[in-house]
Structures are given as C-alpha cells and as structure tokens.
Coordinates of C-alpha atoms in Angstrom, one line a residue:
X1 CA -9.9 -58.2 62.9
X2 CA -10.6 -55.5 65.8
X3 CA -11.4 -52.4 64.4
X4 CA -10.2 -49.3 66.7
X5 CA -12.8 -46.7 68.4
X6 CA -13.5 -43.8 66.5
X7 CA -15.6 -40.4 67.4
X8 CA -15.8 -38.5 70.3
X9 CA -17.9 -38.0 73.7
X10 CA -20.7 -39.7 73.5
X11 CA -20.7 -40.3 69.7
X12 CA -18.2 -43.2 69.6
X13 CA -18.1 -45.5 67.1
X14 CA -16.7 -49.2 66.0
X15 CA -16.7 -50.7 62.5
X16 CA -18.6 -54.1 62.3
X17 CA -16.2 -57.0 60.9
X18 CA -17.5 -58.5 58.0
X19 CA -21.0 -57.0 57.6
X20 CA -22.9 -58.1 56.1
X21 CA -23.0 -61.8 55.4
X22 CA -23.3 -62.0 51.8
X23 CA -24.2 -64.9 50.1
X24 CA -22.1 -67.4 48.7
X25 CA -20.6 -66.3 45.3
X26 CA -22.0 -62.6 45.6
X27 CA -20.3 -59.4 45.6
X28 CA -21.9 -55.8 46.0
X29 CA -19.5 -54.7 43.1
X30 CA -19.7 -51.3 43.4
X31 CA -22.2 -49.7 46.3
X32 CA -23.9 -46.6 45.6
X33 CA -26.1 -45.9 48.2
X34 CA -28.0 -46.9 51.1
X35 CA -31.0 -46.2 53.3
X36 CA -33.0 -48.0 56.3
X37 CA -37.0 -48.3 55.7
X38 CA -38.8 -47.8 58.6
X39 CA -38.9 -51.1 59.9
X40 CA -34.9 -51.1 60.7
X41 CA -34.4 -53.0 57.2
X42 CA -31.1 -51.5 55.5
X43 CA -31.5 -51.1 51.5
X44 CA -28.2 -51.6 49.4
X45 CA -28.0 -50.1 46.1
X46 CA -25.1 -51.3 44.1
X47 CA -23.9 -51.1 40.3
X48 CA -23.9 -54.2 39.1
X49 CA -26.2 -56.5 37.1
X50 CA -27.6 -59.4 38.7
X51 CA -29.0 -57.7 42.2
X52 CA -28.8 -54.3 41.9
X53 CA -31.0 -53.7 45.0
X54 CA -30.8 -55.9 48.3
X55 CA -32.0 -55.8 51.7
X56 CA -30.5 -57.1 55.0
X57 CA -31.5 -57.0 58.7
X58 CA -29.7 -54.8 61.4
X59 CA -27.5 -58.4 62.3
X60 CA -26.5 -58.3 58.8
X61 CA -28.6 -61.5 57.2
X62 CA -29.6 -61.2 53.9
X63 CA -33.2 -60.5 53.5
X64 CA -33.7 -59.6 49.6
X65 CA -33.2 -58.5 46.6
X66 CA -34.1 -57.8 43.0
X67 CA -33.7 -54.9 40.2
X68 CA -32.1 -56.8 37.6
X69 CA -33.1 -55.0 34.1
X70 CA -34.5 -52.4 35.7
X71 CA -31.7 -49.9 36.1
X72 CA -28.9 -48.3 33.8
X73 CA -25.1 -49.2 34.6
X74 CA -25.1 -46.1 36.8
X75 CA -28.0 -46.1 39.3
X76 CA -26.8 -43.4 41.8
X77 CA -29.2 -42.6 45.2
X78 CA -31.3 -45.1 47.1
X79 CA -34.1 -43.6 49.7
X80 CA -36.7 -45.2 51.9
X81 CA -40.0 -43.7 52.4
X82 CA -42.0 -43.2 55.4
X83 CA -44.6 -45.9 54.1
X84 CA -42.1 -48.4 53.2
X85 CA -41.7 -47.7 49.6
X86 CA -37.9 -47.7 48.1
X87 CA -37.1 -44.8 46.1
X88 CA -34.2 -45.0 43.3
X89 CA -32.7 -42.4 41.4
X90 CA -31.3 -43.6 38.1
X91 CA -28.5 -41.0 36.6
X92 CA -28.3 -42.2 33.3
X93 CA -31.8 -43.2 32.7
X94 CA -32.8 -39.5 34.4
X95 CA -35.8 -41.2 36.1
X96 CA -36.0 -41.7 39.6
X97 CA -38.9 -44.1 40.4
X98 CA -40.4 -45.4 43.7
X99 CA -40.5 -49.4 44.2
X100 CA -42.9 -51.8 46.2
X101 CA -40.4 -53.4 49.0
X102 CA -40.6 -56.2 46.7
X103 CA -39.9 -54.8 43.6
X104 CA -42.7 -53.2 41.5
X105 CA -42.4 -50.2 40.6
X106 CA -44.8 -47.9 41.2
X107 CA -44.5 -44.4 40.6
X108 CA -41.4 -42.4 38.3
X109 CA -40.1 -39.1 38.1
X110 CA -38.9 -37.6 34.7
X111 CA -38.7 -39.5 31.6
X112 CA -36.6 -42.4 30.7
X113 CA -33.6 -41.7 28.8
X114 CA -35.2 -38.5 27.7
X115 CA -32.6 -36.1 30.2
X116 CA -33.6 -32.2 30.0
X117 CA -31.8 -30.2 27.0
X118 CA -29.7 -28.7 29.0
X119 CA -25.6 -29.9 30.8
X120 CA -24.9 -26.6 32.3
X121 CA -27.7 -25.6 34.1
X122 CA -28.3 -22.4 32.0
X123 CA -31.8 -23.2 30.8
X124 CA -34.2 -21.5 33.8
X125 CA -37.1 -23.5 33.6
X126 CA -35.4 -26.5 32.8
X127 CA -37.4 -30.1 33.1
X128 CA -36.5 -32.4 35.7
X129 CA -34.3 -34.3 34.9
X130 CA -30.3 -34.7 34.0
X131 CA -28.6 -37.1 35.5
X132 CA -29.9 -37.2 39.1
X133 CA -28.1 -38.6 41.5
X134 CA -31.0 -38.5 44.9
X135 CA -33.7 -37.5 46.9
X136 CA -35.7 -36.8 49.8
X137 CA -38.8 -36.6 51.0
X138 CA -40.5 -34.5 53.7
X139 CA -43.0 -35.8 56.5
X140 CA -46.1 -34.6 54.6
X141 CA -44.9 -36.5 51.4
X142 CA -43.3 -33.5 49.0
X143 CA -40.4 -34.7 47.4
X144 CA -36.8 -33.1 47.0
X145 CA -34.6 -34.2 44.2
X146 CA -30.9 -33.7 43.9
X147 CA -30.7 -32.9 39.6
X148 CA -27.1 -33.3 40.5
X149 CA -24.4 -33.6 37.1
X150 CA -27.0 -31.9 34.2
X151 CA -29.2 -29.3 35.8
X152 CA -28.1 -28.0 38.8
X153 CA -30.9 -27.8 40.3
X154 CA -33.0 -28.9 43.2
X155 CA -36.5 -30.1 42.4
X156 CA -39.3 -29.5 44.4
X157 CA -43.0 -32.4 44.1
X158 CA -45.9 -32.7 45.5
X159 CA -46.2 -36.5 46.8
X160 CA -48.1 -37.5 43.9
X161 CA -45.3 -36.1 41.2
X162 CA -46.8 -32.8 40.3
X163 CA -43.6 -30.3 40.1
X164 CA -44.2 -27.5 42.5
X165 CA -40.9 -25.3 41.5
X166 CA -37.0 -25.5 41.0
X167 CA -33.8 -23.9 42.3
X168 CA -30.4 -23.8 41.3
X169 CA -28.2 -22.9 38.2
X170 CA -24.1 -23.9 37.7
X171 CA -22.0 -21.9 39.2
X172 CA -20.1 -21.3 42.7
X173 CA -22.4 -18.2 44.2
X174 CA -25.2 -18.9 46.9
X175 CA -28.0 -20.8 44.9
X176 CA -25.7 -22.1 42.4
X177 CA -23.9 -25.6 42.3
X178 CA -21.0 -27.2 40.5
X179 CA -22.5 -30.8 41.2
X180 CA -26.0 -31.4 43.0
X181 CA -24.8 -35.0 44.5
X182 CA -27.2 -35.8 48.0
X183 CA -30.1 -33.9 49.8
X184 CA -31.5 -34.7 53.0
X185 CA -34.0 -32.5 55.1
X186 CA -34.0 -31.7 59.2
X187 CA -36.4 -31.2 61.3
X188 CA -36.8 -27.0 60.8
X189 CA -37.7 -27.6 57.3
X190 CA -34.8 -26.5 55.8
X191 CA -32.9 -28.4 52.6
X192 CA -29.4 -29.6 53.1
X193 CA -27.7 -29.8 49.3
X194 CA -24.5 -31.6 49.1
X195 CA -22.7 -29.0 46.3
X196 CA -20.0 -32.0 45.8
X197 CA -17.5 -29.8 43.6
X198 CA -17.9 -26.5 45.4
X199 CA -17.1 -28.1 49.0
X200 CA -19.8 -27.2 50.7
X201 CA -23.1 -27.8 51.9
X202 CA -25.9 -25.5 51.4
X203 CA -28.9 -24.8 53.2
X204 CA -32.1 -23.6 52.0
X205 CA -36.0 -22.9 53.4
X206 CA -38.4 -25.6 51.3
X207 CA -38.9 -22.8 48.7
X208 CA -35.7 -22.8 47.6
X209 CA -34.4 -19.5 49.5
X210 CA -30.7 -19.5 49.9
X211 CA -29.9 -19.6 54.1
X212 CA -26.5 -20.8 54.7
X213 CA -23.7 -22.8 53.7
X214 CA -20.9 -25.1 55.9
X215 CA -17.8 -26.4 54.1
X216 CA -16.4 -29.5 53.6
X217 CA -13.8 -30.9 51.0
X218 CA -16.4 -33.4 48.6
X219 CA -19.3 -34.2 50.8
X220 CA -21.1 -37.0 48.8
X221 CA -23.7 -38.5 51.2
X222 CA -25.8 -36.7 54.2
X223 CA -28.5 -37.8 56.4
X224 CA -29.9 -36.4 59.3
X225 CA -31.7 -38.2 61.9
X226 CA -33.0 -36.8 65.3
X227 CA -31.0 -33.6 65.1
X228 CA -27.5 -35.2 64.2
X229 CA -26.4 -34.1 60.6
X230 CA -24.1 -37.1 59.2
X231 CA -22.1 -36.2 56.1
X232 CA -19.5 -38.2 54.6
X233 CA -16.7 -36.8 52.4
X234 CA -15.4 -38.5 49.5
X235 CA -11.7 -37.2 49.4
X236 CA -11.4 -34.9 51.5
X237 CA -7.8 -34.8 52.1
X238 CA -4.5 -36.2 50.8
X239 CA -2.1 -38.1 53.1
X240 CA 1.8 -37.7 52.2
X241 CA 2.5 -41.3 53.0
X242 CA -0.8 -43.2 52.1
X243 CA -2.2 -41.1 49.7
X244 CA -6.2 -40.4 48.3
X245 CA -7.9 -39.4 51.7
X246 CA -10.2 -42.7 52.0
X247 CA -13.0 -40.3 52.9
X248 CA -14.3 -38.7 56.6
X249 CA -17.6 -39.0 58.0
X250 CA -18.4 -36.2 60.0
X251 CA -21.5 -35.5 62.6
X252 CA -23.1 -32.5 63.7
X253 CA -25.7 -30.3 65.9
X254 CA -28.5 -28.5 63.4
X255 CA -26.6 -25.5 64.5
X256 CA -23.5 -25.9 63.2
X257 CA -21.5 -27.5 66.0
X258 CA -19.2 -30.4 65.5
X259 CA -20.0 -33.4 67.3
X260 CA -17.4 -36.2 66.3
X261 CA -15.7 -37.0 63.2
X262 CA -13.3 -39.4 61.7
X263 CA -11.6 -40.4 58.7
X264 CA -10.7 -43.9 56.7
X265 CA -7.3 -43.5 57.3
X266 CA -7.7 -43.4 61.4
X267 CA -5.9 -46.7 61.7
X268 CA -2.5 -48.0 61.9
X269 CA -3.5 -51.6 60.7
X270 CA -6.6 -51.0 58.4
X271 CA -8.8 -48.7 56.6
X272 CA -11.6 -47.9 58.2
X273 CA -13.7 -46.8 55.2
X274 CA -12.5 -46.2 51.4
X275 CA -15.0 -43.7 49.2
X276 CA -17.8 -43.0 50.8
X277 CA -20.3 -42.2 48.2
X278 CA -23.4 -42.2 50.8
X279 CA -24.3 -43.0 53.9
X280 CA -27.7 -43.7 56.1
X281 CA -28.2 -44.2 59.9
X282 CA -30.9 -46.6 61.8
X283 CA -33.1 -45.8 64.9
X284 CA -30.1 -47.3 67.4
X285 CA -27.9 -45.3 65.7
X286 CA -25.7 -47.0 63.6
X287 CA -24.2 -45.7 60.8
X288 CA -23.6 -47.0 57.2
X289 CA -21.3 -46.3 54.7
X290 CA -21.7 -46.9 51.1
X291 CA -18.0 -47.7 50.2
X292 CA -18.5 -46.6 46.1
X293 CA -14.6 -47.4 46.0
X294 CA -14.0 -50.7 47.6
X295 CA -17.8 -52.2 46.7
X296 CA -18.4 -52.6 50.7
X297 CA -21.1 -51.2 52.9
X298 CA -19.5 -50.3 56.1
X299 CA -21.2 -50.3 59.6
X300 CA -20.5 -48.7 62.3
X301 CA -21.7 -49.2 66.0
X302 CA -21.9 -47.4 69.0
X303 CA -19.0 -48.5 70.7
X304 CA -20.7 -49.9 73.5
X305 CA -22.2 -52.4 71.1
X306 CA -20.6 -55.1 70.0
X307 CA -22.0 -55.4 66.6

C-alpha cells in the first residue's frame, strides 16, 4: 500500500507501510504513548500484559522490551529523558516512575495506588497524584506532570522529586481544566497543557501563570521540537459519510501560526491514522502517532524519504 502525501510547504509528510516490524505472534494491543530517547530509539508504551514497554530503531527493528508486572491495566504517558532514562506515568496506580533503558526502575512520583482525596479538583493543596496521564521535563531537570482525570492540576518538581508548587483546579476559565491529558515545554519556557475536554491548549510561564490559550477540538498528544508545536486531536471532527473523525495532527510556529495539518480521514483508499492518543517526533523529523484506537503506532516521513 502507497500511502498519499499529506501536509503542506515544506512540512510534507508520508505514512511508513507497516512500521514497525513486530515480532512474530506480537500485537501492541492498545498504544498509549510514545517518545524518542536521545539516541533516536523510539519507546512504545502499550496496554497490554506481556510487553508493556518496547523499543525499536528509526528502520523500525525491534530493539526491546519489558514492563510486565510492573504497570496497572491503564498505563497512560511515556517520556524520554535527556539522560536516557524512560519516564512512565501510570493512571491507575497514580505513580509515575522513571526506568533504567533496561528496565529498573529508579525513581517514583506519588504513591502507589494511594491517588489524592480528591476527583474534582476542589481540594487546593491537593497531593500529587490522581490519575496522571504524563509529563515533562525541562533542560535543567524540573519536572512537569499532567494530574490529568483526578486533580486538575499541573505539578511542578525539582529533578530529584521534591514538589516545588501546583496549578490548576476543574473548571473551564483560564487556569482551570476539565481533563489535564499531555504537557510538553518549548524553548521560551513556557508550559503547553493539553485541556482535553475544554478544546484547547493552554499556555503558561513555569510558575504556573496563566498566558494564553489556542483551540482545538480533543488535543490528546503534543510535542514540541525545534520550534514546531505537534498536537494531535483525538476526534476532532465528525464526517457525514465515514463517521468518528479518526483524529488530525496539526503543526505549528511558537507563535501561533499554522504550518501544516492533516487528518485520518485524508484518503480515498485508507486511514491514515485512527485515535491518536499521543504522539513524539525524532531529530530527522519524523513523526509518530500512538494510534490508542487501532493498537498501531503510525510513522510518518518527510516525504522526500522513503521510509
């Protein structure tokens, strides 16, 4: 199968046929999110029991994997670190703890199964954590978690765990979210929070200042990488004749402006992607999409590539 072109101007892209190679008898299941370390390796992070977390190279061989036991049914947000270290956020467990490349774990945020006494973000000072769903982390190490279904809230660490403050309460004003579901950082220092249920993204300084907000019907994933703001959109739309909106991916300057965009439904023949849930992009910039609905990881290259 030939996938058709997708994008605009100089951000054109192609979906890779059948990447990656997976294994003989093995299935992702259900992918929930995805990251590339800093050595071009991309990190899969899927809900099911017997590999939970793999690794693959850029050509799409398998590399690794491991997590079984370690996670609940529902681990949500995968993120690499700049010092190689694998980061997973576990929703229903309310942990989020940071993982040796090969496995041991190392460090944990919040308490296992132990969530904060609180579901609708009311309680102030409320504890990280209530069902987390991801997080980032900044050049010099602090740590930025997305306390996305229970709290509300965004959650600010130092790099060795100490909490440093928190944002955030339920509601739809500025400051307030309906679901807290990604978080990525750019290059200003400013927070990007994926508010999932209010359609929007908001923007805020590292102390949790409110600065801005961009709409977007569901965005579920966002990464930014040299100045290019990648979101992906769950449903964002409903088609009369092919119904749910099989999510958009959509890329854009810090400022605001709207640099290419496309959507799962953009073929005649296929679907391009089907619930994006999260998404990550490498240093050649590639882009992939952690399909939550189909259990695929998508991967798209520049179209001058050819895979």
């Amino acid at each position: 199968m030939t996938y058709p072109i997708v994008g605009s101007g100089a951000y054109r892209f192609q979906r890779v046929e059948n990447w990656p190679v997976l294994p003989d008898s093995w299935s992702f299941e259900c992918t929930s999110g995805v990251a590339v370390d800093p050595n071009g390796i991309v990190w899969v992070l899927c809900r099911n029991s017997h590999h939970p977390v793999s690794a693959w190279r850029a050509d799409g061989t398998f590399v690794a994997a491991w997590g079984a036991g370690l996670f609940s049914d529902q681990p949500h947000g995968i993120s690499a670190a700049a010092d190689g270290t694998i980061w997973i956020v576990d929703r229903d467990w309310h942990v989020a703890t940071r993982f040796s490349p090969d496995g041991r774990p190392l460090q944990t945020l919040g308490r296992k199964l132990a969530p904060s006494p609180t579901c609708d973000g009311r309680v102030v000072r409320a504890r990280p954590f209530n069902m987390p769903t991801n997080l980032a982390i900044a050049p010099d190490g602090e740590i930025y978690a997305a306390d996305g279904y229970g709290n509300h809230k965004v959650h600010r660490f130092a790099a060795d765990g100490k909490l440093i403050g928190s944002w955030g309460r339920q509601g739809a004003g500025p400051g307030e979210f309906a679901l807290v579901h990604d978080i990525a950082l750019d290059s200003r220092g400013r927070v990007f929070v994926c508010d999932d249920e209010n359609d929007r993204v908001q923007i805020f300084d590292r102390e949790g200042a409110y600065l801005d907000e961009w709409p977007f019907a569901n965005p579920s994933g966002i990464c930014i990488r040299e100045d290019v703001v990648y979101v992906s959109e769950l449903q964002p739309f409903r088609d009369a004749q092919r119904g749910p909106g099989r999510c958009r991916v959509s890329l854009w300057t810090l400022d605001r402006e709207l640099l290419a965009q496309w959507r799962g439904s953009d073929s005649e023949t296929c679907d391009l992607m089907l619930g994006g849930h999260a998404l990550a992009v490498d240093a050649l910039g590639s882009i992939y999409v952690a399909e939550v609905a189909s259990g695929q990881l998508a991967k798209f290259v520049r179209a001058m590539e050819s895979g």
